[in-house]
Amino acid sequence: MGSLTERLSNAAGARAAAVRQALDAPERTPRTAVVLGRIVGAGFAVCFLTGIYSHLQQHPLSWLPLPTRPVELYQWTQGIHVAVGTALLPLVLAKLWVVYPRLFAWPPVRRPVDVVERVSVAVLVSTSLLQIVMGVLNTFQWYPWPFSFVRTHWALAWVLVGAIVVHIGVKLPVIVAHWRGLRGADDGH
């Protein structure tokens, strides 16, 4: 049984290496991933903060008075929310393009932290794409789903922020090493 498992692992590892080599491009570096990650993270932070403001305007808390002046404040925050959210679509796709070959790392899990990373990335990618697509469809006031946009968008925002925090925690060594273009970190994205 051990030899069968070893042969399967060797075959899968060779295929994964071939796929990674085929997908290799000079732009797919940890530095590029970190730079795009900073931009995407800042964009999601802006959307999250403006989304909280919007939510509190629509569902006010009695103990939290919000400013009512200038009267255009809500329009500005919503405009920023929509503009940044829409701009995040190509940025998220670019980030995914840069880190896509990591999907074919072999073995896929070496340490327990790799499991956390893979799960957090799955949640992060799926939630971010769903949030962006739902938001864009909301701008057209088209709701091809049977659930409340506002409640779902609000709940997914918190899931997305949690996934971002976990992802940053797992990837912190790579982020720190490539934050200002320093060399010497592992090749993880």
Short mmCIF file of C-alpha atoms in Angstrom, two decimals:
data_model
loop_
_atom_site.label_atom_id
_atom_site.label_comp_id
_atom_site.label_asym_id
_atom_site.label_seq_id
_atom_site.Cartn_x
_atom_site.Cartn_y
_atom_site.Cartn_z
CA MET A 1 0.00 0.00 0.00
CA GLY A 2 2.88 2.33 0.79
CA SER A 3 4.34 2.00 -2.69
CA LEU A 4 0.97 2.79 -4.32
CA THR A 5 0.60 5.92 -2.23
CA GLU A 6 4.15 6.94 -3.01
CA ARG A 7 3.65 6.39 -6.77
CA LEU A 8 0.43 8.42 -6.74
CA SER A 9 2.09 11.21 -4.80
CA ASN A 10 5.05 11.27 -7.18
CA ALA A 11 2.76 11.34 -10.23
CA ALA A 12 0.60 14.12 -8.77
CA GLY A 13 3.68 16.06 -7.73
CA ALA A 14 5.15 15.81 -11.23
CA ARG A 15 1.89 17.00 -12.79
CA ALA A 16 1.60 19.87 -10.32
CA ALA A 17 5.19 20.92 -11.10
CA ALA A 18 4.45 20.81 -14.84
CA VAL A 19 1.36 22.97 -14.38
CA ARG A 20 3.28 25.48 -12.25
CA GLN A 21 6.04 25.64 -14.87
CA ALA A 22 3.49 26.18 -17.65
CA LEU A 23 1.89 29.00 -15.66
CA ASP A 24 5.21 30.59 -14.75
CA ALA A 25 5.59 34.24 -15.69
CA PRO A 26 8.10 36.85 -14.52
CA GLU A 27 5.26 39.01 -13.16
CA ARG A 28 4.07 36.28 -10.80
CA THR A 29 6.30 37.13 -7.86
CA PRO A 30 5.70 37.45 -4.14
CA ARG A 31 6.49 41.17 -4.46
CA THR A 32 3.72 41.65 -7.05
CA ALA A 33 1.32 39.69 -4.87
CA VAL A 34 2.13 41.90 -1.86
CA VAL A 35 1.75 45.14 -3.84
CA LEU A 36 -1.58 44.06 -5.30
CA GLY A 37 -2.63 42.75 -1.89
CA ARG A 38 -2.00 46.17 -0.33
CA ILE A 39 -4.13 47.88 -2.97
CA VAL A 40 -6.92 45.31 -2.74
CA GLY A 41 -6.81 45.41 1.06
CA ALA A 42 -7.05 49.19 1.09
CA GLY A 43 -9.97 49.02 -1.32
CA PHE A 44 -11.83 46.52 0.83
CA ALA A 45 -11.12 48.64 3.92
CA VAL A 46 -12.66 51.69 2.22
CA CYS A 47 -15.67 49.66 1.12
CA PHE A 48 -16.06 48.16 4.60
CA LEU A 49 -15.94 51.53 6.37
CA THR A 50 -18.29 53.23 3.92
CA GLY A 51 -20.55 50.18 4.11
CA ILE A 52 -20.69 50.44 7.91
CA TYR A 53 -21.60 54.12 7.58
CA SER A 54 -24.33 53.28 5.06
CA HIS A 55 -25.66 50.48 7.26
CA LEU A 56 -25.79 52.76 10.28
CA GLN A 57 -27.63 55.38 8.24
CA GLN A 58 -30.22 52.80 7.15
CA HIS A 59 -30.40 51.03 10.53
CA PRO A 60 -29.51 53.70 13.12
CA LEU A 61 -28.53 52.84 16.65
CA SER A 62 -30.29 54.93 19.27
CA TRP A 63 -27.12 55.44 21.31
CA LEU A 64 -24.94 56.42 18.30
CA PRO A 65 -25.79 59.81 16.79
CA LEU A 66 -24.45 60.21 13.26
CA PRO A 67 -23.67 63.53 11.60
CA THR A 68 -26.44 64.95 9.43
CA ARG A 69 -24.35 67.71 7.86
CA PRO A 70 -23.19 68.15 5.20
CA VAL A 71 -26.30 66.74 3.60
CA GLU A 72 -24.27 65.30 0.71
CA LEU A 73 -22.11 63.16 3.05
CA TYR A 74 -24.16 59.99 2.45
CA GLN A 75 -24.06 60.53 -1.32
CA TRP A 76 -20.29 60.94 -1.20
CA THR A 77 -19.73 57.85 0.93
CA GLN A 78 -22.03 55.76 -1.27
CA GLY A 79 -20.33 57.06 -4.40
CA ILE A 80 -16.93 56.14 -2.99
CA HIS A 81 -18.27 52.73 -1.91
CA VAL A 82 -19.61 51.94 -5.39
CA ALA A 83 -16.61 53.36 -7.28
CA VAL A 84 -14.00 51.57 -5.16
CA GLY A 85 -16.06 48.36 -5.09
CA THR A 86 -16.32 48.37 -8.88
CA ALA A 87 -12.60 49.13 -9.24
CA LEU A 88 -11.83 46.13 -7.03
CA LEU A 89 -13.02 43.66 -9.68
CA PRO A 90 -10.00 43.98 -12.02
CA LEU A 91 -7.67 44.33 -9.03
CA VAL A 92 -8.92 41.11 -7.42
CA LEU A 93 -8.66 39.32 -10.76
CA ALA A 94 -5.08 40.59 -11.17
CA LYS A 95 -4.18 39.36 -7.68
CA LEU A 96 -5.72 35.97 -8.47
CA TRP A 97 -3.73 35.81 -11.71
CA VAL A 98 -0.50 36.45 -9.82
CA VAL A 99 -1.09 33.81 -7.13
CA TYR A 100 -2.94 31.20 -9.23
CA PRO A 101 0.09 28.88 -9.69
CA ARG A 102 0.24 28.44 -5.88
CA LEU A 103 -2.92 26.36 -6.22
CA PHE A 104 -0.71 23.68 -7.78
CA ALA A 105 1.88 23.51 -4.98
CA TRP A 106 2.80 19.93 -4.11
CA PRO A 107 2.17 18.63 -1.58
CA PRO A 108 -0.75 21.02 -1.10
CA VAL A 109 -0.49 20.83 2.70
CA ARG A 110 2.85 20.51 4.47
CA ARG A 111 2.04 22.03 7.85
CA PRO A 112 -1.13 22.74 9.81
CA VAL A 113 -0.83 26.43 8.91
CA ASP A 114 -1.17 25.41 5.24
CA VAL A 115 -4.66 24.06 5.97
CA VAL A 116 -5.61 27.36 7.59
CA GLU A 117 -4.16 29.23 4.61
CA ARG A 118 -6.01 27.15 2.01
CA VAL A 119 -9.34 27.41 3.82
CA SER A 120 -8.96 31.16 4.44
CA VAL A 121 -8.02 31.74 0.80
CA ALA A 122 -11.04 29.75 -0.38
CA VAL A 123 -13.32 31.85 1.84
CA LEU A 124 -11.50 35.07 0.88
CA VAL A 125 -11.69 34.51 -2.87
CA SER A 126 -15.27 33.26 -2.95
CA THR A 127 -16.55 35.98 -0.62
CA SER A 128 -14.69 38.82 -2.33
CA LEU A 129 -15.90 37.80 -5.79
CA LEU A 130 -19.46 37.32 -4.53
CA GLN A 131 -19.42 40.72 -2.78
CA ILE A 132 -18.17 42.50 -5.89
CA VAL A 133 -20.57 40.78 -8.29
CA MET A 134 -23.53 41.34 -5.96
CA GLY A 135 -22.56 44.98 -5.55
CA VAL A 136 -22.28 45.55 -9.29
CA LEU A 137 -25.65 43.87 -9.88
CA ASN A 138 -27.11 46.04 -7.11
CA THR A 139 -26.03 49.17 -9.01
CA PHE A 140 -28.25 47.95 -11.86
CA GLN A 141 -30.98 47.10 -9.32
CA TRP A 142 -31.06 43.54 -10.66
CA TYR A 143 -31.47 40.86 -8.00
CA PRO A 144 -31.42 37.37 -9.55
CA TRP A 145 -31.33 35.74 -6.10
CA PRO A 146 -34.10 35.00 -3.61
CA PHE A 147 -32.47 36.60 -0.55
CA SER A 148 -32.11 40.14 0.77
CA PHE A 149 -29.21 41.97 -0.83
CA VAL A 150 -28.66 44.30 2.12
CA ARG A 151 -28.55 41.60 4.81
CA THR A 152 -26.41 39.25 2.73
CA HIS A 153 -23.98 41.98 1.62
CA TRP A 154 -23.66 43.12 5.26
CA ALA A 155 -23.04 39.61 6.61
CA LEU A 156 -20.58 38.72 3.85
CA ALA A 157 -18.65 41.94 4.54
CA TRP A 158 -17.88 40.68 8.04
CA VAL A 159 -16.91 37.23 6.71
CA LEU A 160 -14.65 38.92 4.15
CA VAL A 161 -12.92 41.08 6.75
CA GLY A 162 -12.37 38.03 8.95
CA ALA A 163 -10.88 36.09 6.01
CA ILE A 164 -8.60 39.03 5.20
CA VAL A 165 -7.36 39.17 8.81
CA VAL A 166 -6.65 35.41 8.83
CA HIS A 167 -4.94 35.62 5.43
CA ILE A 168 -2.73 38.49 6.55
CA GLY A 169 -1.87 36.60 9.73
CA VAL A 170 -0.84 33.49 7.80
CA LYS A 171 1.09 35.37 5.12
CA LEU A 172 2.68 37.95 7.43
CA PRO A 173 6.28 36.70 6.97
CA VAL A 174 6.00 37.00 3.17
CA ILE A 175 4.23 40.36 3.45
CA VAL A 176 6.91 41.76 5.75
CA ALA A 177 9.74 40.49 3.57
CA HIS A 178 8.29 41.99 0.39
CA TRP A 179 6.58 45.10 1.79
CA ARG A 180 9.32 47.44 0.61
CA GLY A 181 10.89 45.20 -1.99
CA LEU A 182 13.28 43.36 0.32
CA ARG A 183 14.71 40.03 -0.84
CA GLY A 184 15.23 36.73 0.90
CA ALA A 185 11.71 35.54 1.75
CA ASP A 186 10.37 32.20 0.66
CA ASP A 187 8.58 32.07 -2.68
CA GLY A 188 5.11 31.88 -1.15
CA HIS A 189 2.51 34.33 -2.38
#
